[in-house]
Amino acid sequence: IYINFPQLRVERPHLKDLLNNPPLYEIVPQETDENKVARLLLTLFNKKRPAVFLKTLEIFRKQFPNSKYDEIVDYMEADVFYDLWQKSKGSSEFEKAATLYRGLIEKYPNSPLVERTLLLLGYSYLEKGDSLGALMGLQRFLRYRPNSKYYDNVRLTIAEAYLTLKKPEEAIKAYEEISAAPRTQAAAIDSQYSMGDVHFKQGDYLKAIEAYSAATKKFSDSAKDFPNAFYNKAEALFWLGRHKESLEGYRDFLRRFPAHQHCGFAMARLGELLEILGADERRTLGAFLEGYFRYRGSEGAKISRARVISYRMKTMKDKEITAALQELNEIRDQSQLKEINEFITLMTSDGFFGRAEYEKAIDPLMKFYQANPTSPNLDVFKKRIVRAITEKTKHLVEIGEEVEALREHAKYSDSWLKGDDRIDIQFHVARAQEKSTLDDEALSAYRGIVNKLYAMKGTDLEKERGVFESVPSTDSVNLRIAAVAANKKDFGMAYDYIQKVKEVDALAPGEKIERTEIMAKIAESKSDYASAIDQYKKLIETWKGQPQQVAGIYLKLAKAQIRTKNLTLAKDNLQKVLNLAQDTQQVDKQVLADALQAQGDTLLSLKKNDEALSVYSILLEKFESERSLEPVRYRLGKLLFDKGDLKGAENYWKLLQEDKSNVWGKLAAEQ
């Protein structure tokens, strides 16, 4: 989620300028009571003693109802109430001041303070948020003072008032009128740049970009005074999805205005753009860190900090997580940005997602979704929830918890996953079914997935899914269908689908190995043991140096060689399995047991009875408690019997004879 950062508006400090240059009231001292009280009022006014001033004024007016100091005293009274409003921002103080000022304009139409008072009223209404009042006041000024040096400034403020009143067409019209007939060059420049602001505020980013570009081209010498043209243009490009141009725009803004208060926002957006454009994570994180440290305290820096925390959560210890969550909540509480609650919720969830703590990633998203049913970002939250469910399902499949993965999917199938058409979660569920030997269900799911993939190949939908999902390739799904078919002994189907795997080099290493194994199985099913042997040799090269994997392949290779009567080669390869087991202690027990039995049988076929006797003895000693080895026990006895060692044979056969129904016991008894 990307927050809509505040628009950069160039401040027009007209009201501030007026307040910084107040009128200077002066009363020439005279030895009269009227003069003395008037001067007392002036002293109280200058010393900011409003309560005493107003009380004294009440006495003064009773004592001198038609004073020659009325104009000064009346203006001071209005100024006192205006100052009280400036401090308290209370409506009653402002309305009192405004009423007094309007009365003074009517009462003293020729006063030198009329022009300032008209401006003060208009600008103050705008400051107060009353754009309609400002508009009326400033239009009154234009009527009263058509030749004023402030004429263009007032016209610019009127245009701003129209924009605040959500009348963008009127605002543009006002700016165009100023541009067409400016009284000052400054007004012409200001109006040209301000038109971009109107379009930007309305969300018409194309027109905003055009207006800003035209202004910077026409008045390039004044560009240094209008940071809005550069920042807002970069932001407009961002929301239009023109990310590379936006990135350069923000860089230009930061170069031109390195100390501007919006630089915090610019650096945060810069980091987001680097992430969108696929930059290295260190560069992205570097931009956020620079934004946080360089512009610390700004709203933009808080956004950068939240993203840094979310990034780093995946490597934090538990105590650090507690502190990180507290800091994220503080950012949420302190920020004035409109969408900060949604943003912090997602950053928290993303942090837990990076830690593979999927339940903790899902929980804040669900709580927000349920507590904010009118949020415009609910679709984003639902997608994040489904993404977390998908990744949790995938993770469970990868760690061998396929039954739990199926339970996880079933848990949400009637809620968050209902109606969702994500291909990746369908693939992970099919993998869980495959691993749970639910072959028919897995086969049906894989076929549905591969049909969808073929249907959207080359379309925009394929690109879109590639962005938001971990979509498997058609080759990967065809490989899975071949694997399930081979498991079902349907080698015809397995052969058909293994042939559909076209981009072999693009397969993951594990998939390449599995493809070779399936091809070997298919070859064996056709009694094409020569081809099977070739495939097993490829696998041995792949797994070289990994005894857990290569031992099983040596065993399969030897069995295929036995089928082709290459007993000597088979014996050598079986011995490699036994050597690996002895040297590394990492060979699977079942593989070792099968290799011992196959080696004994091979040696027996090669008439190497003494060696066979030794191998069978080891097999019996290590594995008789774990698997049925009556044939091996019988052969051991027979080998000893044939050598004339009747006592040794009897010792091996004794256990077989205890079960009278056992065929091997009967054979032993006959001997």
Coordinates of C-alpha atoms in Angstrom, one line a residue, residues 29 63 543:
P29 CA 0.3 64.2 24.1
Q63 CA -16.9 59.9 29.5
W543 CA 24.0 -35.8 -6.4

